PDB file of C-alpha atoms in Angstrom:
ATOM      1  CA  UNK F  18      -8.727  10.793   2.368  1.00  0.00           C
ATOM      2  CA  UNK F  19      -8.268   9.988   6.044  1.00  0.00           C
ATOM      3  CA  UNK F  20     -10.135   7.042   7.540  1.00  0.00           C
ATOM      4  CA  UNK F  21     -11.563   9.294  10.255  1.00  0.00           C
ATOM      5  CA  UNK F  22     -12.807  11.976   7.844  1.00  0.00           C
ATOM      6  CA  UNK F  23     -16.390  12.650   6.790  1.00  0.00           C
ATOM      7  CA  UNK F  24     -15.508  12.226   3.125  1.00  0.00           C
ATOM      8  CA  UNK F  25     -14.259   8.691   3.791  1.00  0.00           C
ATOM      9  CA  UNK F  26     -17.496   7.769   5.575  1.00  0.00           C
ATOM     10  CA  UNK F  27     -19.452   9.004   2.538  1.00  0.00           C
ATOM     11  CA  UNK F  28     -17.053   7.168   0.213  1.00  0.00           C
ATOM     12  CA  UNK F  29     -17.358   3.906   2.178  1.00  0.00           C
ATOM     13  CA  UNK F  30     -21.154   4.166   2.272  1.00  0.00           C
ATOM     14  CA  UNK F  31     -21.299   4.530  -1.516  1.00  0.00           C
ATOM     15  CA  UNK F  32     -18.880   1.634  -2.054  1.00  0.00           C
ATOM     16  CA  UNK F  33     -20.877  -0.670   0.238  1.00  0.00           C
ATOM     17  CA  UNK F  34     -24.159   0.335  -1.410  1.00  0.00           C
ATOM     18  CA  UNK F  35     -22.787  -0.436  -4.885  1.00  0.00           C
ATOM     19  CA  UNK F  36     -21.287  -3.702  -3.690  1.00  0.00           C
ATOM     20  CA  UNK F  37     -24.647  -4.963  -2.426  1.00  0.00           C
ATOM     21  CA  UNK F  38     -26.521  -4.260  -5.663  1.00  0.00           C
ATOM     22  CA  UNK F  39     -27.767  -7.322  -7.607  1.00  0.00           C
ATOM     23  CA  UNK F  40     -25.050  -7.057 -10.270  1.00  0.00           C
ATOM     24  CA  UNK F  41     -22.515  -9.606 -11.600  1.00  0.00           C
ATOM     25  CA  UNK F  42     -19.507 -10.456  -9.431  1.00  0.00           C
ATOM     26  CA  UNK F  43     -17.117  -9.170 -12.082  1.00  0.00           C
ATOM     27  CA  UNK F  44     -18.816  -5.766 -12.063  1.00  0.00           C
ATOM     28  CA  UNK F  45     -18.585  -5.664  -8.272  1.00  0.00           C
ATOM     29  CA  UNK F  46     -14.857  -6.339  -8.464  1.00  0.00           C
ATOM     30  CA  UNK F  47     -14.524  -3.615 -11.091  1.00  0.00           C
ATOM     31  CA  UNK F  48     -16.340  -1.210  -8.765  1.00  0.00           C
ATOM     32  CA  UNK F  49     -14.004  -2.115  -5.888  1.00  0.00           C
ATOM     33  CA  UNK F  50     -10.952  -1.624  -8.089  1.00  0.00           C
ATOM     34  CA  UNK F  51     -12.193   1.749  -9.367  1.00  0.00           C
ATOM     35  CA  UNK F  52     -13.042   2.818  -5.808  1.00  0.00           C
ATOM     36  CA  UNK F  53      -9.531   1.869  -4.688  1.00  0.00           C
ATOM     37  CA  UNK F  54      -7.970   4.042  -7.398  1.00  0.00           C
ATOM     38  CA  UNK F  55     -10.258   6.941  -6.458  1.00  0.00           C
ATOM     39  CA  UNK F  56      -9.315   6.478  -2.794  1.00  0.00           C
ATOM     40  CA  UNK F  57      -5.604   6.595  -3.599  1.00  0.00           C
ATOM     41  CA  UNK F  58      -5.953   9.470  -6.075  1.00  0.00           C
ATOM     42  CA  UNK F  59      -7.526  11.562  -3.308  1.00  0.00           C
ATOM     43  CA  UNK F  60      -4.029  11.816  -1.750  1.00  0.00           C
ATOM     44  CA  UNK F  61      -2.118  12.742  -4.904  1.00  0.00           C
ATOM     45  CA  UNK F  62      -3.574  11.793  -8.327  1.00  0.00           C
ATOM     46  CA  UNK F  63      -0.265  11.466 -10.268  1.00  0.00           C
ATOM     47  CA  UNK F  64       0.952   8.767  -7.881  1.00  0.00           C
ATOM     48  CA  UNK F  65      -1.729   6.414  -9.226  1.00  0.00           C
ATOM     49  CA  UNK F  66       0.714   5.867 -12.094  1.00  0.00           C
ATOM     50  CA  UNK F  67       3.075   4.153  -9.636  1.00  0.00           C
ATOM     51  CA  UNK F  68       0.303   1.712  -8.747  1.00  0.00           C
ATOM     52  CA  UNK F  69      -0.208   0.981 -12.439  1.00  0.00           C
ATOM     53  CA  UNK F  70       3.516   0.372 -12.933  1.00  0.00           C
ATOM     54  CA  UNK F  71       3.787  -2.060 -10.012  1.00  0.00           C
ATOM     55  CA  UNK F  72       0.609  -3.840 -11.079  1.00  0.00           C
ATOM     56  CA  UNK F  73       1.600  -4.236 -14.728  1.00  0.00           C
ATOM     57  CA  UNK F  74       5.238  -5.166 -14.075  1.00  0.00           C
ATOM     58  CA  UNK F  75       4.442  -7.855 -11.508  1.00  0.00           C
ATOM     59  CA  UNK F  76       1.547  -9.229 -13.549  1.00  0.00           C
ATOM     60  CA  UNK F  77       3.782  -9.651 -16.612  1.00  0.00           C
ATOM     61  CA  UNK F  78       6.728 -10.874 -14.525  1.00  0.00           C
ATOM     62  CA  UNK F  79       4.522 -13.539 -12.976  1.00  0.00           C
ATOM     63  CA  UNK F  80       3.460 -14.764 -16.425  1.00  0.00           C
ATOM     64  CA  UNK F  81       7.046 -14.914 -17.651  1.00  0.00           C
ATOM     65  CA  UNK F  82       8.368 -16.595 -14.486  1.00  0.00           C
ATOM     66  CA  UNK F  83       5.838 -19.391 -14.901  1.00  0.00           C
ATOM     67  CA  UNK F  84       6.551 -19.736 -18.630  1.00  0.00           C
ATOM     68  CA  UNK F  85      10.357 -19.726 -18.326  1.00  0.00           C
ATOM     69  CA  UNK F  86      11.902 -23.132 -18.999  1.00  0.00           C
ATOM     70  CA  UNK F  87      15.165 -22.556 -17.182  1.00  0.00           C
ATOM     71  CA  UNK F  88      15.944 -21.566 -13.634  1.00  0.00           C
ATOM     72  CA  UNK F  89      18.030 -18.687 -14.938  1.00  0.00           C
ATOM     73  CA  UNK F  90      15.069 -17.359 -16.898  1.00  0.00           C
ATOM     74  CA  UNK F  91      12.842 -17.531 -13.841  1.00  0.00           C
ATOM     75  CA  UNK F  92      15.435 -15.692 -11.800  1.00  0.00           C
ATOM     76  CA  UNK F  93      15.847 -13.042 -14.491  1.00  0.00           C
ATOM     77  CA  UNK F  94      12.163 -12.116 -14.494  1.00  0.00           C
ATOM     78  CA  UNK F  95      12.044 -12.194 -10.698  1.00  0.00           C
ATOM     79  CA  UNK F  96      15.045  -9.859 -10.682  1.00  0.00           C
ATOM     80  CA  UNK F  97      13.208  -7.550 -13.098  1.00  0.00           C
ATOM     81  CA  UNK F  98      10.239  -7.402 -10.735  1.00  0.00           C
ATOM     82  CA  UNK F  99      12.554  -6.666  -7.812  1.00  0.00           C
ATOM     83  CA  UNK F 100      14.520  -4.015  -9.703  1.00  0.00           C
ATOM     84  CA  UNK F 101      11.462  -2.041 -10.807  1.00  0.00           C
ATOM     85  CA  UNK F 102       9.597  -2.193  -7.505  1.00  0.00           C
ATOM     86  CA  UNK F 103      12.539  -1.647  -5.185  1.00  0.00           C
ATOM     87  CA  UNK F 104      13.960   0.952  -7.557  1.00  0.00           C
ATOM     88  CA  UNK F 105      10.787   3.035  -7.279  1.00  0.00           C
ATOM     89  CA  UNK F 106      10.627   2.501  -3.521  1.00  0.00           C
ATOM     90  CA  UNK F 107      14.287   3.401  -3.085  1.00  0.00           C
ATOM     91  CA  UNK F 108      14.016   6.559  -5.177  1.00  0.00           C
ATOM     92  CA  UNK F 109      10.984   7.976  -3.399  1.00  0.00           C
ATOM     93  CA  UNK F 110      11.878   6.840   0.113  1.00  0.00           C
ATOM     94  CA  UNK F 111      15.646   7.211   0.165  1.00  0.00           C
ATOM     95  CA  UNK F 112      16.505   9.367  -2.863  1.00  0.00           C
ATOM     96  CA  UNK F 113      16.950  12.566  -0.860  1.00  0.00           C
ATOM     97  CA  UNK F 114      18.952  10.787   1.851  1.00  0.00           C
ATOM     98  CA  UNK F 115      21.286   9.173  -0.700  1.00  0.00           C
ATOM     99  CA  UNK F 116      21.819  12.489  -2.494  1.00  0.00           C
ATOM    100  CA  UNK F 117      22.676  14.285   0.762  1.00  0.00           C
ATOM    101  CA  UNK F 118      25.248  11.658   1.683  1.00  0.00           C
ATOM    102  CA  UNK F 119      26.700  11.676  -1.819  1.00  0.00           C
ATOM    103  CA  UNK F 120      27.180  15.448  -1.589  1.00  0.00           C
ATOM    104  CA  UNK F 121      28.790  15.021   1.849  1.00  0.00           C
ATOM    105  CA  UNK F 122      31.284  12.491   0.451  1.00  0.00           C
ATOM    106  CA  UNK F 123      32.168  14.854  -2.391  1.00  0.00           C
ATOM    107  CA  UNK F 124      32.677  17.669   0.114  1.00  0.00           C
ATOM    108  CA  UNK F 125      35.142  15.503   2.043  1.00  0.00           C
ATOM    109  CA  UNK F 126      37.020  14.945  -1.207  1.00  0.00           C
ATOM    110  CA  UNK F 127      37.175  18.690  -1.810  1.00  0.00           C
ATOM    111  CA  UNK F 128      34.576  18.678  -4.569  1.00  0.00           C
ATOM    112  CA  UNK F 129      31.888  21.316  -4.187  1.00  0.00           C
ATOM    113  CA  UNK F 130      28.666  20.056  -5.720  1.00  0.00           C
ATOM    114  CA  UNK F 131      25.384  21.770  -4.890  1.00  0.00           C
ATOM    115  CA  UNK F 132      22.534  20.511  -7.079  1.00  0.00           C
ATOM    116  CA  UNK F 133      19.012  21.805  -6.684  1.00  0.00           C
ATOM    117  CA  UNK F 134      16.972  20.012  -4.039  1.00  0.00           C
ATOM    118  CA  UNK F 135      15.054  17.181  -5.736  1.00  0.00           C
ATOM    119  CA  UNK F 136      11.854  17.888  -3.803  1.00  0.00           C
ATOM    120  CA  UNK F 137      10.891  14.220  -3.665  1.00  0.00           C
ATOM    121  CA  UNK F 138       7.429  13.608  -2.195  1.00  0.00           C
ATOM    122  CA  UNK F 139       6.936  10.204  -0.587  1.00  0.00           C
ATOM    123  CA  UNK F 140       3.840   8.480  -2.029  1.00  0.00           C
ATOM    124  CA  UNK F 141       1.400   7.316   0.624  1.00  0.00           C
ATOM    125  CA  UNK F 142       1.564   3.578   1.282  1.00  0.00           C
ATOM    126  CA  UNK F 143       4.306   2.873  -1.265  1.00  0.00           C
ATOM    127  CA  UNK F 144       6.049   0.384   1.043  1.00  0.00           C
ATOM    128  CA  UNK F 145       2.835  -1.579   1.609  1.00  0.00           C
ATOM    129  CA  UNK F 146       1.711  -1.956  -1.992  1.00  0.00           C
ATOM    130  CA  UNK F 147       5.266  -2.496  -3.267  1.00  0.00           C
ATOM    131  CA  UNK F 148       5.887  -5.532  -1.065  1.00  0.00           C
ATOM    132  CA  UNK F 149       2.335  -6.794  -1.515  1.00  0.00           C
ATOM    133  CA  UNK F 150       2.682  -6.699  -5.294  1.00  0.00           C
ATOM    134  CA  UNK F 151       6.109  -8.331  -5.072  1.00  0.00           C
ATOM    135  CA  UNK F 152       4.646 -11.225  -3.090  1.00  0.00           C
ATOM    136  CA  UNK F 153       2.840 -12.332  -6.264  1.00  0.00           C
ATOM    137  CA  UNK F 154       6.097 -12.723  -8.193  1.00  0.00           C
ATOM    138  CA  UNK F 155       7.703 -14.568  -5.280  1.00  0.00           C
ATOM    139  CA  UNK F 156       4.726 -16.900  -4.795  1.00  0.00           C
ATOM    140  CA  UNK F 157       4.860 -17.888  -8.469  1.00  0.00           C
ATOM    141  CA  UNK F 158       8.638 -18.267  -8.388  1.00  0.00           C
ATOM    142  CA  UNK F 159       8.400 -20.580  -5.366  1.00  0.00           C
ATOM    143  CA  UNK F 160       5.605 -22.619  -6.930  1.00  0.00           C
ATOM    144  CA  UNK F 161       3.008 -21.618  -4.329  1.00  0.00           C
ATOM    145  CA  UNK F 162       0.745 -20.008  -6.916  1.00  0.00           C
ATOM    146  CA  UNK F 163       0.093 -20.317 -10.637  1.00  0.00           C
ATOM    147  CA  UNK F 164      -0.270 -17.170 -12.778  1.00  0.00           C
ATOM    148  CA  UNK F 165      -3.677 -15.774 -11.950  1.00  0.00           C
ATOM    149  CA  UNK F 166      -5.992 -15.742 -14.999  1.00  0.00           C
ATOM    150  CA  UNK F 167      -7.763 -12.463 -14.185  1.00  0.00           C
ATOM    151  CA  UNK F 168      -5.849  -9.191 -14.465  1.00  0.00           C
ATOM    152  CA  UNK F 169      -8.784  -7.455 -12.750  1.00  0.00           C
ATOM    153  CA  UNK F 170      -8.381  -9.691  -9.702  1.00  0.00           C
ATOM    154  CA  UNK F 171      -4.675  -8.943  -9.562  1.00  0.00           C
ATOM    155  CA  UNK F 172      -5.222  -5.183  -9.895  1.00  0.00           C
ATOM    156  CA  UNK F 173      -7.723  -5.382  -7.031  1.00  0.00           C
ATOM    157  CA  UNK F 174      -5.200  -7.352  -4.974  1.00  0.00           C
ATOM    158  CA  UNK F 175      -2.597  -4.593  -5.364  1.00  0.00           C
ATOM    159  CA  UNK F 176      -4.955  -1.655  -4.821  1.00  0.00           C
ATOM    160  CA  UNK F 177      -7.617  -2.904  -2.363  1.00  0.00           C
ATOM    161  CA  UNK F 178      -8.283   0.322  -0.452  1.00  0.00           C
ATOM    162  CA  UNK F 179      -8.963  -0.975   3.111  1.00  0.00           C
ATOM    163  CA  UNK F 180      -5.296  -1.976   3.440  1.00  0.00           C
ATOM    164  CA  UNK F 181      -3.660  -0.007   0.626  1.00  0.00           C
ATOM    165  CA  UNK F 182      -2.064   2.824   2.597  1.00  0.00           C
ATOM    166  CA  UNK F 183      -1.689   1.335   6.079  1.00  0.00           C
ATOM    167  CA  UNK F 184      -1.493  -2.421   5.624  1.00  0.00           C
ATOM    168  CA  UNK F 185      -1.431  -5.123   6.677  1.00  0.00           C
ATOM    169  CA  UNK F 186       0.466  -6.678   3.785  1.00  0.00           C
ATOM    170  CA  UNK F 187      -1.467  -9.656   2.393  1.00  0.00           C
ATOM    171  CA  UNK F 188       0.152 -12.344   0.247  1.00  0.00           C
ATOM    172  CA  UNK F 189      -1.241 -13.190  -3.164  1.00  0.00           C
ATOM    173  CA  UNK F 190      -1.968 -16.802  -2.144  1.00  0.00           C
ATOM    174  CA  UNK F 191      -4.220 -15.466   0.613  1.00  0.00           C
ATOM    175  CA  UNK F 192      -6.075 -12.776  -1.333  1.00  0.00           C
ATOM    176  CA  UNK F 193      -6.495 -13.918  -4.942  1.00  0.00           C
ATOM    177  CA  UNK F 194      -8.407 -17.178  -4.316  1.00  0.00           C
ATOM    178  CA  UNK F 195     -11.069 -15.095  -2.555  1.00  0.00           C
ATOM    179  CA  UNK F 196     -11.697 -13.250  -5.835  1.00  0.00           C
ATOM    180  CA  UNK F 197     -12.688 -16.382  -7.751  1.00  0.00           C
ATOM    181  CA  UNK F 198     -16.272 -16.572  -6.502  1.00  0.00           C
ATOM    182  CA  UNK F 199     -18.647 -14.025  -5.029  1.00  0.00           C
ATOM    183  CA  UNK F 200     -18.510 -13.779  -1.269  1.00  0.00           C
ATOM    184  CA  UNK F 201     -21.461 -12.421   0.680  1.00  0.00           C
ATOM    185  CA  UNK F 202     -21.114 -11.286   4.265  1.00  0.00           C
ATOM    186  CA  UNK F 203     -23.684 -12.546   6.734  1.00  0.00           C
ATOM    187  CA  UNK F 204     -25.537 -10.096   8.953  1.00  0.00           C
ATOM    188  CA  UNK F 205     -23.307 -11.176  11.834  1.00  0.00           C
ATOM    189  CA  UNK F 206     -20.113 -10.597   9.819  1.00  0.00           C
ATOM    190  CA  UNK F 207     -21.361  -7.220   8.579  1.00  0.00           C
ATOM    191  CA  UNK F 208     -22.212  -6.156  12.117  1.00  0.00           C
ATOM    192  CA  UNK F 209     -18.817  -7.301  13.374  1.00  0.00           C
ATOM    193  CA  UNK F 210     -17.122  -5.306  10.617  1.00  0.00           C
ATOM    194  CA  UNK F 211     -19.008  -2.141  11.568  1.00  0.00           C
ATOM    195  CA  UNK F 212     -18.106  -2.742  15.214  1.00  0.00           C
ATOM    196  CA  UNK F 213     -14.416  -2.930  14.316  1.00  0.00           C
ATOM    197  CA  UNK F 214     -14.679   0.269  12.255  1.00  0.00           C
ATOM    198  CA  UNK F 215     -16.327   2.212  15.084  1.00  0.00           C
ATOM    199  CA  UNK F 216     -13.863   0.807  17.613  1.00  0.00           C
ATOM    200  CA  UNK F 217     -10.967   1.905  15.420  1.00  0.00           C
ATOM    201  CA  UNK F 218     -12.468   5.385  15.033  1.00  0.00           C
ATOM    202  CA  UNK F 219     -12.908   5.628  18.812  1.00  0.00           C
ATOM    203  CA  UNK F 220      -9.288   4.655  19.428  1.00  0.00           C
ATOM    204  CA  UNK F 221      -8.033   7.079  16.765  1.00  0.00           C
ATOM    205  CA  UNK F 222     -10.243  10.128  17.384  1.00  0.00           C
ATOM    206  CA  UNK F 223     -10.889   9.915  21.137  1.00  0.00           C
ATOM    207  CA  UNK F 224      -7.957   8.043  22.657  1.00  0.00           C
ATOM    208  CA  UNK F 225      -5.087   8.915  20.301  1.00  0.00           C
ATOM    209  CA  UNK F 226      -5.904  12.383  18.954  1.00  0.00           C
ATOM    210  CA  UNK F 227      -7.930  13.885  21.807  1.00  0.00           C
ATOM    211  CA  UNK F 228      -6.454  12.338  24.966  1.00  0.00           C
ATOM    212  CA  UNK F 229      -2.963  11.113  24.114  1.00  0.00           C
ATOM    213  CA  UNK F 230      -2.175  13.638  21.375  1.00  0.00           C
ATOM    214  CA  UNK F 231      -1.631  16.696  23.596  1.00  0.00           C
ATOM    215  CA  UNK F 232       0.551  14.665  25.987  1.00  0.00           C
ATOM    216  CA  UNK F 233       2.705  13.364  23.148  1.00  0.00           C
ATOM    217  CA  UNK F 234       3.051  16.838  21.626  1.00  0.00           C
ATOM    218  CA  UNK F 235       4.197  18.249  24.975  1.00  0.00           C
ATOM    219  CA  UNK F 236       6.792  15.516  25.546  1.00  0.00           C
ATOM    220  CA  UNK F 237       8.206  15.591  22.018  1.00  0.00           C
ATOM    221  CA  UNK F 238       8.205  19.387  22.087  1.00  0.00           C
ATOM    222  CA  UNK F 239      10.582  19.404  25.070  1.00  0.00           C
ATOM    223  CA  UNK F 240      12.184  15.935  25.271  1.00  0.00           C
ATOM    224  CA  UNK F 241      14.959  17.045  27.640  1.00  0.00           C
ATOM    225  CA  UNK F 242      12.414  18.018  30.293  1.00  0.00           C
ATOM    226  CA  UNK F 243      10.394  14.801  30.127  1.00  0.00           C
ATOM    227  CA  UNK F 244      10.727  12.377  33.004  1.00  0.00           C
ATOM    228  CA  UNK F 245      10.689   8.590  32.846  1.00  0.00           C
ATOM    229  CA  UNK F 246       6.918   8.308  33.347  1.00  0.00           C
ATOM    230  CA  UNK F 247       6.176  11.108  30.864  1.00  0.00           C
ATOM    231  CA  UNK F 248       8.301   9.435  28.197  1.00  0.00           C
ATOM    232  CA  UNK F 249       6.570   6.084  28.621  1.00  0.00           C
ATOM    233  CA  UNK F 250       3.106   7.659  28.544  1.00  0.00           C
TER     234      UNK F 250
END
């Protein structure tokens, strides 16, 4: 679901309409969390499981880090959070690269090893939500944040769709306190938000895709023929 697609505009309109209904704050947060999962599932539904894993592991790790009585115990649960999150990130982002280099090393040693290609597909936004989720464990470990009482708030923190697949990465100490009480945008804030959305769409659709896109395609299609000015443009 691309930000500049018609389906996203429909999706965003529905989400905003539901969010402004006279319903409890907890239900609104549940709607936002469900919408974020739907948004991510539109790319590749099975990869939602990775979001669940990161969310559950870091939520539990945060609880155990805070409850641990020794520094070694705190470090152990922080290490668990790191191992799971970075392990998933490393597999999906660098698994194919590592396998290729491993095969090359074996070839140099005279060992012929040709496994089937793993066909690893990189999940959209995995770097962003991995490090964002990890920030919760680190904030608790460093004493900047106590374990958050609401799992729903934490799940929303990890999956919040406006910055899920393209950032920016937001720390838990910045995001979670905003979930405690209902926040209503003023007419001025709402108008400013729409202005930013339309400005971003203009830059993406008109400037980047329509005007700059053909130039970039030409230069990257024949890099040896590009001059200094062409390369900078």
